[in-house]
mmCIF file of C-alpha atoms and ligand atoms in Angstrom:
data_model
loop_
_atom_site.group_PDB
_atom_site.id
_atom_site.type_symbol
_atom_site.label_atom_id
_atom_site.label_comp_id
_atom_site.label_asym_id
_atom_site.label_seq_id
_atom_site.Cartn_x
_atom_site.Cartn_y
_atom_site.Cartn_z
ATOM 1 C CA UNK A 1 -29.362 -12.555 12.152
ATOM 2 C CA UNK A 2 -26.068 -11.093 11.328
ATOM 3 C CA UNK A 3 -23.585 -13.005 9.496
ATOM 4 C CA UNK A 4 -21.051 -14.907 11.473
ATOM 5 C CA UNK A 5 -16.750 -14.618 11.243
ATOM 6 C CA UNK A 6 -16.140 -18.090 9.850
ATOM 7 C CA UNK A 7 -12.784 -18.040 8.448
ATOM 8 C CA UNK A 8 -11.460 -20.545 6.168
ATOM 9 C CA UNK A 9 -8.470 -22.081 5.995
ATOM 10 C CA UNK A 10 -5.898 -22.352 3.462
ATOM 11 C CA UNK A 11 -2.536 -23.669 2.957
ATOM 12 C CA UNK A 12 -0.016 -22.310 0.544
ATOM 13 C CA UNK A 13 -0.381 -24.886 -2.550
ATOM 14 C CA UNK A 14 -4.666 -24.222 -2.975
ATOM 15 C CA UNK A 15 -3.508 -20.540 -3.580
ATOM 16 C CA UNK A 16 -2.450 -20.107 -7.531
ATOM 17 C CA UNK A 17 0.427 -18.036 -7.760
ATOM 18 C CA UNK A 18 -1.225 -15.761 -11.218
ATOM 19 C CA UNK A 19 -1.455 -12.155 -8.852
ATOM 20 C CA UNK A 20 -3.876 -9.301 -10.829
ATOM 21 C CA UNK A 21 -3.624 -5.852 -10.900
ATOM 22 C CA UNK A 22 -3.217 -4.125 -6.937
ATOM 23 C CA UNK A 23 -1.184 -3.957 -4.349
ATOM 24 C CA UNK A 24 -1.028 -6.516 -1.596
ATOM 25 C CA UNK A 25 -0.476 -10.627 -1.937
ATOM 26 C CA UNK A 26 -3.025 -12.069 -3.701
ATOM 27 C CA UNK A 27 -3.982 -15.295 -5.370
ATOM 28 C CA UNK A 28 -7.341 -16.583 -6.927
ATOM 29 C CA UNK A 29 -9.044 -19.796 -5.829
ATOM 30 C CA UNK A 30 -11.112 -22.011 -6.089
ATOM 31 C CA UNK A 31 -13.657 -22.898 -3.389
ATOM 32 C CA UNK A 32 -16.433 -25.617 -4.887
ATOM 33 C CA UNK A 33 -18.791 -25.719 -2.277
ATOM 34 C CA UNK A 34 -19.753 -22.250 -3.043
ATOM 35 C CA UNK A 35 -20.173 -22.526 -6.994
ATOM 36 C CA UNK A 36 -18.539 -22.256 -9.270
ATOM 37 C CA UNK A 37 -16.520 -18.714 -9.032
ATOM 38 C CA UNK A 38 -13.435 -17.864 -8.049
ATOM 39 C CA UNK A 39 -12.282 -16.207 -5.212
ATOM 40 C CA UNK A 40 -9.611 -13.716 -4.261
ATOM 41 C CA UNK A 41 -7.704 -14.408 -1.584
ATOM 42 C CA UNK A 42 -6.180 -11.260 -0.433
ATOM 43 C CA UNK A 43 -3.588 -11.266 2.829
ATOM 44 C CA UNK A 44 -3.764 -8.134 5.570
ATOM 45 C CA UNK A 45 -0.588 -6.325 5.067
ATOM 46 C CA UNK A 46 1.816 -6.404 7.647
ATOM 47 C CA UNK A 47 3.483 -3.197 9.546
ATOM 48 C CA UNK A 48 6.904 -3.662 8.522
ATOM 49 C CA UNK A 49 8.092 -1.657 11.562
ATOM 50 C CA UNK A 50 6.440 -3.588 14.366
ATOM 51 C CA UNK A 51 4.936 -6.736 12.651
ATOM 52 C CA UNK A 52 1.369 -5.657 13.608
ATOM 53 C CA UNK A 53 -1.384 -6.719 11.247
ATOM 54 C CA UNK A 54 -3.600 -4.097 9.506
ATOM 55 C CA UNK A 55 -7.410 -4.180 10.274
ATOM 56 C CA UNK A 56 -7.464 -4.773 5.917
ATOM 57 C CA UNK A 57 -9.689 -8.191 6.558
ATOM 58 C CA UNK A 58 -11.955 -6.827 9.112
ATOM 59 C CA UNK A 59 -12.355 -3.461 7.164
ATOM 60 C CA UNK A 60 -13.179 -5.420 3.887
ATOM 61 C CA UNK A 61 -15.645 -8.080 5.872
ATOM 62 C CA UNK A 62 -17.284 -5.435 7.285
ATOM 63 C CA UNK A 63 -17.816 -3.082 4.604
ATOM 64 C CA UNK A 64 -19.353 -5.940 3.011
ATOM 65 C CA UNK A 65 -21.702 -6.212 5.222
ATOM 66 C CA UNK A 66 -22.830 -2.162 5.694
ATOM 67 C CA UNK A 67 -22.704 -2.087 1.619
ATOM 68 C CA UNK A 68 -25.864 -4.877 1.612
ATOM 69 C CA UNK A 69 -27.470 -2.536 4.528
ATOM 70 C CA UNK A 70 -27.114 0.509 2.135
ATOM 71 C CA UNK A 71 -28.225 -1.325 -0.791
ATOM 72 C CA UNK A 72 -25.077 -0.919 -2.735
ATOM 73 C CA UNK A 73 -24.119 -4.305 -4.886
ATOM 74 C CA UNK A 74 -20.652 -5.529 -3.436
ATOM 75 C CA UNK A 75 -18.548 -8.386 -4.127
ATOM 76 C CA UNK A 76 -18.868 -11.422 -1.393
ATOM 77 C CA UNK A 77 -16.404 -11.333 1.194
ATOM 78 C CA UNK A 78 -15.812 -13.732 4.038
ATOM 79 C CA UNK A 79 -12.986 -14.218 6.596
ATOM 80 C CA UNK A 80 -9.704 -16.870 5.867
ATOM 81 C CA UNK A 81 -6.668 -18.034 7.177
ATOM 82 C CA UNK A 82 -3.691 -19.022 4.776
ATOM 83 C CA UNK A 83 -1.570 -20.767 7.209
ATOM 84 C CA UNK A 84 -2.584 -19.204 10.082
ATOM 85 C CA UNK A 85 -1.775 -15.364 8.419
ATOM 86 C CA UNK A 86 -4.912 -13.512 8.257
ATOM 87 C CA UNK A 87 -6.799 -12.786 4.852
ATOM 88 C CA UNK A 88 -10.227 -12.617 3.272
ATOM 89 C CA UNK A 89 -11.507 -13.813 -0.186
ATOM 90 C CA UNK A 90 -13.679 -12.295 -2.134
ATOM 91 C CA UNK A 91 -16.136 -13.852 -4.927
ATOM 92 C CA UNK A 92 -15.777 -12.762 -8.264
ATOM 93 C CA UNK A 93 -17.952 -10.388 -9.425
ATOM 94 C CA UNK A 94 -18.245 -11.957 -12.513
ATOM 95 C CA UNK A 95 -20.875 -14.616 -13.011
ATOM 96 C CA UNK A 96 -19.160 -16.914 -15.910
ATOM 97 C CA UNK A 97 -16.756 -16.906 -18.255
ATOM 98 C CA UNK A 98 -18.404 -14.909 -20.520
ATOM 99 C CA UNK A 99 -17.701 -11.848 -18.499
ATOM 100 C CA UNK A 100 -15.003 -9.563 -18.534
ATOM 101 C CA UNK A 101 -14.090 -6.795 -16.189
ATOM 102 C CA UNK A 102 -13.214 -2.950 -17.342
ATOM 103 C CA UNK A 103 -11.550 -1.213 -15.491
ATOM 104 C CA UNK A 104 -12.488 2.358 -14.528
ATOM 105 C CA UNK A 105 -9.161 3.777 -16.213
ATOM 106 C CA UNK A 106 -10.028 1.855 -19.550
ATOM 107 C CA UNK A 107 -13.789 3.168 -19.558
ATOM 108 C CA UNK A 108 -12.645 6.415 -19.100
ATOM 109 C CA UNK A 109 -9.575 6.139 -21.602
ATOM 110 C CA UNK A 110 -12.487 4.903 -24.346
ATOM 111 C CA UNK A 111 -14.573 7.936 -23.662
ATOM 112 C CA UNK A 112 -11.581 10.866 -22.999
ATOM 113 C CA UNK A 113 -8.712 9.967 -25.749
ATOM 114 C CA UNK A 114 -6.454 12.404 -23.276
ATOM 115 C CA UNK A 115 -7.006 10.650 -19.845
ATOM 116 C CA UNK A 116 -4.192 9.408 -18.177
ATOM 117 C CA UNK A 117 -4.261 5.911 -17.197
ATOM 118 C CA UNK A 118 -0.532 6.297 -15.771
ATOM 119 C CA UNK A 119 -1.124 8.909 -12.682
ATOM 120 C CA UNK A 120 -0.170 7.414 -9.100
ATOM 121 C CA UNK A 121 -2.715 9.975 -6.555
ATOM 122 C CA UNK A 122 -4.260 13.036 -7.368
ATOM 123 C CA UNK A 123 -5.700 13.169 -11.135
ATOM 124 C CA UNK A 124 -6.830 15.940 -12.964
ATOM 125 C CA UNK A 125 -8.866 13.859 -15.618
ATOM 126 C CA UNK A 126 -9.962 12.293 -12.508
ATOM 127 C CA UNK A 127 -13.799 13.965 -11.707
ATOM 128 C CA UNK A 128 -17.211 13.065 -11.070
ATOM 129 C CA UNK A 129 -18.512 14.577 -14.419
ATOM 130 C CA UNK A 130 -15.835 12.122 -16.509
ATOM 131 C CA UNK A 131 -17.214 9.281 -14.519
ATOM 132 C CA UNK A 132 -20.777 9.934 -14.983
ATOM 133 C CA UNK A 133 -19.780 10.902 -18.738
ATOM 134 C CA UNK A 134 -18.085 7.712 -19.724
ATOM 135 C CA UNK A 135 -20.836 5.489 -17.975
ATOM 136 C CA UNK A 136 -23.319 7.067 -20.600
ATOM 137 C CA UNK A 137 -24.251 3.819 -22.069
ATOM 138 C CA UNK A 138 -23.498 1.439 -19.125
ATOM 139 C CA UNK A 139 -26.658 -0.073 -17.205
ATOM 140 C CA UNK A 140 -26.594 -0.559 -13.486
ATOM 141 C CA UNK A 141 -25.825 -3.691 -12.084
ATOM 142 C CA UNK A 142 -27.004 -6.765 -12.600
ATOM 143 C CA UNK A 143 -29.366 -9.277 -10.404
ATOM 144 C CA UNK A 144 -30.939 -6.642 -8.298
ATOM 145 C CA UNK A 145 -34.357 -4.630 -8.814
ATOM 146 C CA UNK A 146 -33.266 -0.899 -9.241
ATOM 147 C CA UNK A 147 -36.039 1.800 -9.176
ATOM 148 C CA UNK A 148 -37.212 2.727 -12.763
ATOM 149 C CA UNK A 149 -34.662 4.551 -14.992
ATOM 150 C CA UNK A 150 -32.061 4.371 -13.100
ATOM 151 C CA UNK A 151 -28.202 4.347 -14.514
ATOM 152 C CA UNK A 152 -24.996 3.065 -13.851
ATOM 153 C CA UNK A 153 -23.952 6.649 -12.564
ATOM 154 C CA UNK A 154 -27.103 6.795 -10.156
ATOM 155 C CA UNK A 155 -25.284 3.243 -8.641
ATOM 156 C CA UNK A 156 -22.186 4.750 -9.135
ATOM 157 C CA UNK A 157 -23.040 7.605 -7.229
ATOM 158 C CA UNK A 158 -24.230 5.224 -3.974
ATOM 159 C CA UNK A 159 -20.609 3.408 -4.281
ATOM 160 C CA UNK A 160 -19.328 7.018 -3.309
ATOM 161 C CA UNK A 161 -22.133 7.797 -0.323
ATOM 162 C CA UNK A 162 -20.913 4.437 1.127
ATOM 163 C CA UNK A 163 -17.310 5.451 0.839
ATOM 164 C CA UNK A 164 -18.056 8.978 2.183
ATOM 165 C CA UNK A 165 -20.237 6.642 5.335
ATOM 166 C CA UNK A 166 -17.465 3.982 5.837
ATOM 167 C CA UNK A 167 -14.322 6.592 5.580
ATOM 168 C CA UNK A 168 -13.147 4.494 2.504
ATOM 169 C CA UNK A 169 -10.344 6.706 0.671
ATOM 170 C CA UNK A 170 -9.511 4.270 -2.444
ATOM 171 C CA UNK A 171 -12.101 4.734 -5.222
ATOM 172 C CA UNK A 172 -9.569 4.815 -7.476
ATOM 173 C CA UNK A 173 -10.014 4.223 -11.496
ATOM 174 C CA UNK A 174 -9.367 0.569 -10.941
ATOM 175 C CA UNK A 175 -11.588 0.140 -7.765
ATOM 176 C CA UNK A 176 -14.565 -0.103 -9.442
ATOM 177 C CA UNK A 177 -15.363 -1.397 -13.255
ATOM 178 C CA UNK A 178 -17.946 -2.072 -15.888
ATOM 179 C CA UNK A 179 -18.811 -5.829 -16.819
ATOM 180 C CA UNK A 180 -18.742 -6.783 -20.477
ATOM 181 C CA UNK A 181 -21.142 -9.312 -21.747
ATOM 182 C CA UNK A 182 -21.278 -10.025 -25.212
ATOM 183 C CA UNK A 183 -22.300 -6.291 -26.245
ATOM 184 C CA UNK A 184 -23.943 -5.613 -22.610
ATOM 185 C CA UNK A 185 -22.139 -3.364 -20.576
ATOM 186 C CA UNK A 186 -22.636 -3.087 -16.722
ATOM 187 C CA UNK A 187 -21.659 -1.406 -13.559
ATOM 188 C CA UNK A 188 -19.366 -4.131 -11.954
ATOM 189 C CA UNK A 189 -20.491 -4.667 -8.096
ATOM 190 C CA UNK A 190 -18.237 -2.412 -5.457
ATOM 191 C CA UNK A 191 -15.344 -4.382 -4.490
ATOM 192 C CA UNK A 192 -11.937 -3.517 -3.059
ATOM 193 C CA UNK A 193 -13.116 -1.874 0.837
ATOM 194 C CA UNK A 194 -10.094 -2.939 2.759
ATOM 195 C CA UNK A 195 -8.664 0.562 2.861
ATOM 196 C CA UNK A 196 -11.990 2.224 5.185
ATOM 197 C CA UNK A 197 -13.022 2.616 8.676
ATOM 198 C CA UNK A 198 -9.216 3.229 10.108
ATOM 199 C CA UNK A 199 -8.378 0.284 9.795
ATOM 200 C CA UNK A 200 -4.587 1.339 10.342
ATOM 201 C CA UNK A 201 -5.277 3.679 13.461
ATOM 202 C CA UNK A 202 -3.179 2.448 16.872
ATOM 203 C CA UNK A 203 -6.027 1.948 19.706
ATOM 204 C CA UNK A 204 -3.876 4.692 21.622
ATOM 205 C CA UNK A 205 -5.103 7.275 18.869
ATOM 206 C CA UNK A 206 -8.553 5.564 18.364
ATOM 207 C CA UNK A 207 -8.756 5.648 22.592
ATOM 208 C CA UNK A 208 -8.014 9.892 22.452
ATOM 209 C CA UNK A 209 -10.949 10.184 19.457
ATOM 210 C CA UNK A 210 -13.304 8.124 21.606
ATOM 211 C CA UNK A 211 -12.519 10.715 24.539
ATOM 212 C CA UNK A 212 -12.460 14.041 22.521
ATOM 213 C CA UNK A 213 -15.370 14.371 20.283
ATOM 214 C CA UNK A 214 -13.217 17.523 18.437
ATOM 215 C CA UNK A 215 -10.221 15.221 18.155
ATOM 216 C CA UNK A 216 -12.613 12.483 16.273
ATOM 217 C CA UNK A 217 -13.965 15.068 14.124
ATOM 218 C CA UNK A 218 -10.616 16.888 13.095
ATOM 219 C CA UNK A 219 -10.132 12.855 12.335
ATOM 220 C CA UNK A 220 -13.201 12.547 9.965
ATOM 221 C CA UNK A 221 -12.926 15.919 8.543
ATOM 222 C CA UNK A 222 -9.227 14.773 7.239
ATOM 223 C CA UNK A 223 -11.105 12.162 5.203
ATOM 224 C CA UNK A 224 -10.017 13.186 1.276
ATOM 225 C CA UNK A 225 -9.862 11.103 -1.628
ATOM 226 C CA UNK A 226 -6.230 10.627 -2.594
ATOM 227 C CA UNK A 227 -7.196 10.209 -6.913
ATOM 228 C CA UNK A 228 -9.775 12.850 -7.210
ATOM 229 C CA UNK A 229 -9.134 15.906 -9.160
ATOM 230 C CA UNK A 230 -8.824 18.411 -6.154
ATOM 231 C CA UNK A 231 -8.633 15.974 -3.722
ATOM 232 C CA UNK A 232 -12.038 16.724 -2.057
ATOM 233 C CA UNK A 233 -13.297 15.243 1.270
ATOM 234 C CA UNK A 234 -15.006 12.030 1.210
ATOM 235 C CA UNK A 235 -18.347 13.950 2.404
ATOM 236 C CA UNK A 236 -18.592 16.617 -0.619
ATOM 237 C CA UNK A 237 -17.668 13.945 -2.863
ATOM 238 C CA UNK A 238 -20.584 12.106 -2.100
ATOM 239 C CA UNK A 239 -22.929 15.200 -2.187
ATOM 240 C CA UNK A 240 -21.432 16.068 -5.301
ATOM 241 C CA UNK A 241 -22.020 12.586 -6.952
ATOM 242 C CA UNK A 242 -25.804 12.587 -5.649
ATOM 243 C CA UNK A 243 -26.142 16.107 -7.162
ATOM 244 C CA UNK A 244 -25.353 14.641 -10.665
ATOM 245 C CA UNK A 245 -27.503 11.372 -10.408
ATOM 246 C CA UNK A 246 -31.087 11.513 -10.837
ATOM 247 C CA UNK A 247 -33.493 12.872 -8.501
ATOM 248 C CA UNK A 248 -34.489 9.288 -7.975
ATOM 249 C CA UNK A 249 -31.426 8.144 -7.025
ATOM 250 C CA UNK A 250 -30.284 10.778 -4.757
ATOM 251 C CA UNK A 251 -33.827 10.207 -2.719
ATOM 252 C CA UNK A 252 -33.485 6.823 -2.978
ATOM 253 C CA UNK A 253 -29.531 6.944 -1.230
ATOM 254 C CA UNK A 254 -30.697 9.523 1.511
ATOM 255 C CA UNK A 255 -32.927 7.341 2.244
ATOM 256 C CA UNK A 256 -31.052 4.208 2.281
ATOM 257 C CA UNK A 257 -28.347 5.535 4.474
ATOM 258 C CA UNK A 258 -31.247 7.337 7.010
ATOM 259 C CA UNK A 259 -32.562 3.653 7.220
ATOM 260 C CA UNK A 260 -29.594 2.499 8.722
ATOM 261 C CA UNK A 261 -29.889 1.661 12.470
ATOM 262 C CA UNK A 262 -27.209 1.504 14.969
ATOM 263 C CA UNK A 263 -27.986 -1.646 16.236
ATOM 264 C CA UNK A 264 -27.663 -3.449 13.534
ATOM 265 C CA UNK A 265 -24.210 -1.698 12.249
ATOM 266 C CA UNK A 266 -22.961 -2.797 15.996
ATOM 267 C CA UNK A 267 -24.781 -6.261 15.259
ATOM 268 C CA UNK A 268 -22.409 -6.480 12.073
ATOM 269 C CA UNK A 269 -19.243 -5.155 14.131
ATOM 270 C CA UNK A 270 -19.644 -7.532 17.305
ATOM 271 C CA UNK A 271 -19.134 -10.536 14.908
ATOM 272 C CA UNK A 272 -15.376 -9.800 15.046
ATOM 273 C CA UNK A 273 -13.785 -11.934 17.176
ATOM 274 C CA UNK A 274 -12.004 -9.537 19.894
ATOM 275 C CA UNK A 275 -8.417 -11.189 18.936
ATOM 276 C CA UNK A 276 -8.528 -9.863 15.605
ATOM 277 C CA UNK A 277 -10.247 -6.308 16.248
ATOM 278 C CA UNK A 278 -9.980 -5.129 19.960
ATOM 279 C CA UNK A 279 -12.846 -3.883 22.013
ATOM 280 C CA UNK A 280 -11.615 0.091 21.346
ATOM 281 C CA UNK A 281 -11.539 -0.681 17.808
ATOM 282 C CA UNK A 282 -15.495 -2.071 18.146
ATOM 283 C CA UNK A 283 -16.346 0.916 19.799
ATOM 284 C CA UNK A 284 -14.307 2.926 17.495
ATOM 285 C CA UNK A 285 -16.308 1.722 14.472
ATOM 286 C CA UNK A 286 -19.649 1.968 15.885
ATOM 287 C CA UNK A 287 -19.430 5.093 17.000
ATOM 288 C CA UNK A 288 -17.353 6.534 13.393
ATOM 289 C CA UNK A 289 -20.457 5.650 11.384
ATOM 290 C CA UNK A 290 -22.697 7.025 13.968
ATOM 291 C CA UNK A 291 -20.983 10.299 12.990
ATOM 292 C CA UNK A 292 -20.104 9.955 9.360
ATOM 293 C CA UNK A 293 -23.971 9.210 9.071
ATOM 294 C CA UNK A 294 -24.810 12.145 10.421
ATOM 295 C CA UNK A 295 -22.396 14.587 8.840
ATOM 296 C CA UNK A 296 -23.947 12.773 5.557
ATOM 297 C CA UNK A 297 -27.687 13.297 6.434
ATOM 298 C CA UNK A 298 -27.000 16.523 8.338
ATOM 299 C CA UNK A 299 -24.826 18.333 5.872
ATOM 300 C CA UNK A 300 -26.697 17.260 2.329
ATOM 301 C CA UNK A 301 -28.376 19.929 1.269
ATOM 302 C CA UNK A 302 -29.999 18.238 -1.936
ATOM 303 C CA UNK A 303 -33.540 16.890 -2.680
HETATM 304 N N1 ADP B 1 -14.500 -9.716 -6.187
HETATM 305 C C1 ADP B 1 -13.790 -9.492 -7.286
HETATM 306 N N2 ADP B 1 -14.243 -9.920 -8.492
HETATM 307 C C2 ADP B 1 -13.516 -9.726 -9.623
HETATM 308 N N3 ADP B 1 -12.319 -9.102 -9.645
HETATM 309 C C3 ADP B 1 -11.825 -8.652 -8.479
HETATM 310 C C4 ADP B 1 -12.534 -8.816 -7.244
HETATM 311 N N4 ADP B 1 -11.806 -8.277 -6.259
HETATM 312 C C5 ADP B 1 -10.693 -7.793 -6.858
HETATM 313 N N5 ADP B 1 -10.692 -8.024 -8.179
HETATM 314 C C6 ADP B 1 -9.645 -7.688 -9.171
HETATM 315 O O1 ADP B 1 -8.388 -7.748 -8.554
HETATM 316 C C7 ADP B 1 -7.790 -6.450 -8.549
HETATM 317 C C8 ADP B 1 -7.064 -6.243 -7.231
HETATM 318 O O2 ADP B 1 -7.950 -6.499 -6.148
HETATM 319 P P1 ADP B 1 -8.288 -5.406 -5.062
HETATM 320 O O3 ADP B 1 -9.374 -5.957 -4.202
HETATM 321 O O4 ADP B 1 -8.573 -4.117 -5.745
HETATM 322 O O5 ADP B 1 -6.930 -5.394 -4.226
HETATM 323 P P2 ADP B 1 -5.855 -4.251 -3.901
HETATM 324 O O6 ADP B 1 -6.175 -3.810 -2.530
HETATM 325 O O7 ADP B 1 -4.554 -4.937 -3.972
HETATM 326 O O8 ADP B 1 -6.017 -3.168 -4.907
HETATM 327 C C9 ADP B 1 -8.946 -5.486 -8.773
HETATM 328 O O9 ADP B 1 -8.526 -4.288 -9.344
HETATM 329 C C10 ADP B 1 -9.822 -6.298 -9.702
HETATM 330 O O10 ADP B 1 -9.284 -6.269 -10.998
HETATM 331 MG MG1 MG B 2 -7.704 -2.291 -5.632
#
């Protein structure tokens, strides 16, 4: 059974008004009848030119959900209202208070005295080989049973093959961090997937790539990270990252994301309530990782 679109609801005061690091509104919370972590409340952005909201809560709920199908760790998200403006929270990735989040910028910054922490897009000091460089001594995640050996970078490297799957363009040096515990250090579950799976397309432009298979893939083939050194497409990215991971871990992702069955991606999708994401915009997701799957599988040329 899928999970089910249960939003909660929230009024202004629950929300406290201490905002971290990001872009959009933002507040953490607390929500005792799940535990005892926080949450982040984050609100869809709004189109300031015709009010529309962006598809950022039913992006991030859903990307949730494919991340657990692929097997890649991902902070808990689930739908919410904050006075009737639509939002989702997320659970903190960190267990207890004796866990601290680094960011990407700062692990790299401790490894490369000369990266630059201060550059808005494209950055040169920005590449795979830094990544897996600085994650050296980092385990992989916590609280789930990786195959033998593996590393923070062979995770790592499944955070981009899910980006590359679910057209997600932000893995930016603060999407994704290492946990310190004491003197553990960890790969910090994914977290941060509202920016994927068009979720700012107009259902005019999604209806044209439903019609015109060449107009969906001039689409998909547009798909570049924005921070990368070179700014390569979402799909080499994720080749390249499997090509410097173990030959463990890149069988184990190809394998992960051939697993994957339609059915129960559109199981996932058709728990979106049609008011919030329209029956185009189902379709439209269904049948975008349908493709991106297969460019992935089709394309990779690794073993
Ligand atoms: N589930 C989470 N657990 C712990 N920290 C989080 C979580 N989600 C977000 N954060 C923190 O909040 C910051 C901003 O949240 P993020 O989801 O990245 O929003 P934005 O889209 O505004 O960048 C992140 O960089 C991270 O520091
Ligand atoms: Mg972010």
């Amino acid at each position: 059974m899928p999970t089910a679109w249960e939003p909660l609801h929230f009024v202004r005061g629950a929300a406290e008004a201490d905002e971290p690091m990001g872009s959009k509104e933002k507040w953490w919370v607390d929500l005792p009848m799940f535990g005892e972590r926080q949450w982040l409340l984050k609100l869809a952005r709004l189109d300031e030119l015709d009010g529309t909201v962006s598809g950022e809560d039913w992006a991030e709920w859903t990307v949730h959900q494919f991340a657990e199908q692929l097997g890649v760790p991902s902070a808990t998200v689930r739908p919410a209202l904050l006075e009737g403006r639509r939002a989702i929270v997320s659970r903190s990735v960190l267990r207890d208070r004796l866990e601290y989040l680094d960011h990407g910028n700062s692990v790299l910054s401790a490894r490369f005295a000369d990266y630059d922490q201060s550059v808005q897009g494209e950055n040169q000091g920005y590449t795979l080989a830094a990544v897996r460089d600085a994650l050296e001594e980092v385990g992989p995640p916590a609280d789930t049973e990786w195959p033998g050996g593996f590393t923070a970078f062979d995770v790592w490297a499944g955070y981009l093959l899910m980006d590359a799957w679910v057209a997600g363009r932000d893995r930016h040096h603060e999407n994704w961090a290492v946990i310190l515990r004491g003197d553990e250090r960890r790969l910090a579950p994914s977290f941060d997937h509202g920016n994927a799976l068009g979720f700012q397309e107009r259902d005019e432009r999604r209806v044209r790539m439903l019609d015109d298979e060449l107009h969906l893939m001039r689409w998909v083939e547009r798909g570049t990270s924005h921070h990368f050194a070179g700014k390569p497409k979402l799909t080499e990215l994720a080749w390249s990252a499997l090509g410097l991971a173990s030959p463990t871990a890149r069988r184990f992702w190809v394998e992960r994301l051939d697993a994957i069955s339609q059915d129960a991606v559109h199981s996932v999708v058709s728990q979106v309530p049609r008011a919030i994401m329209s029956e185009v915009t189902h379709t439209f997701v269904v049948r975008l990782l349908a493709t991106n799957r297969r460019r992935l599988l089709d394309g990779y040329s690794g073993t």
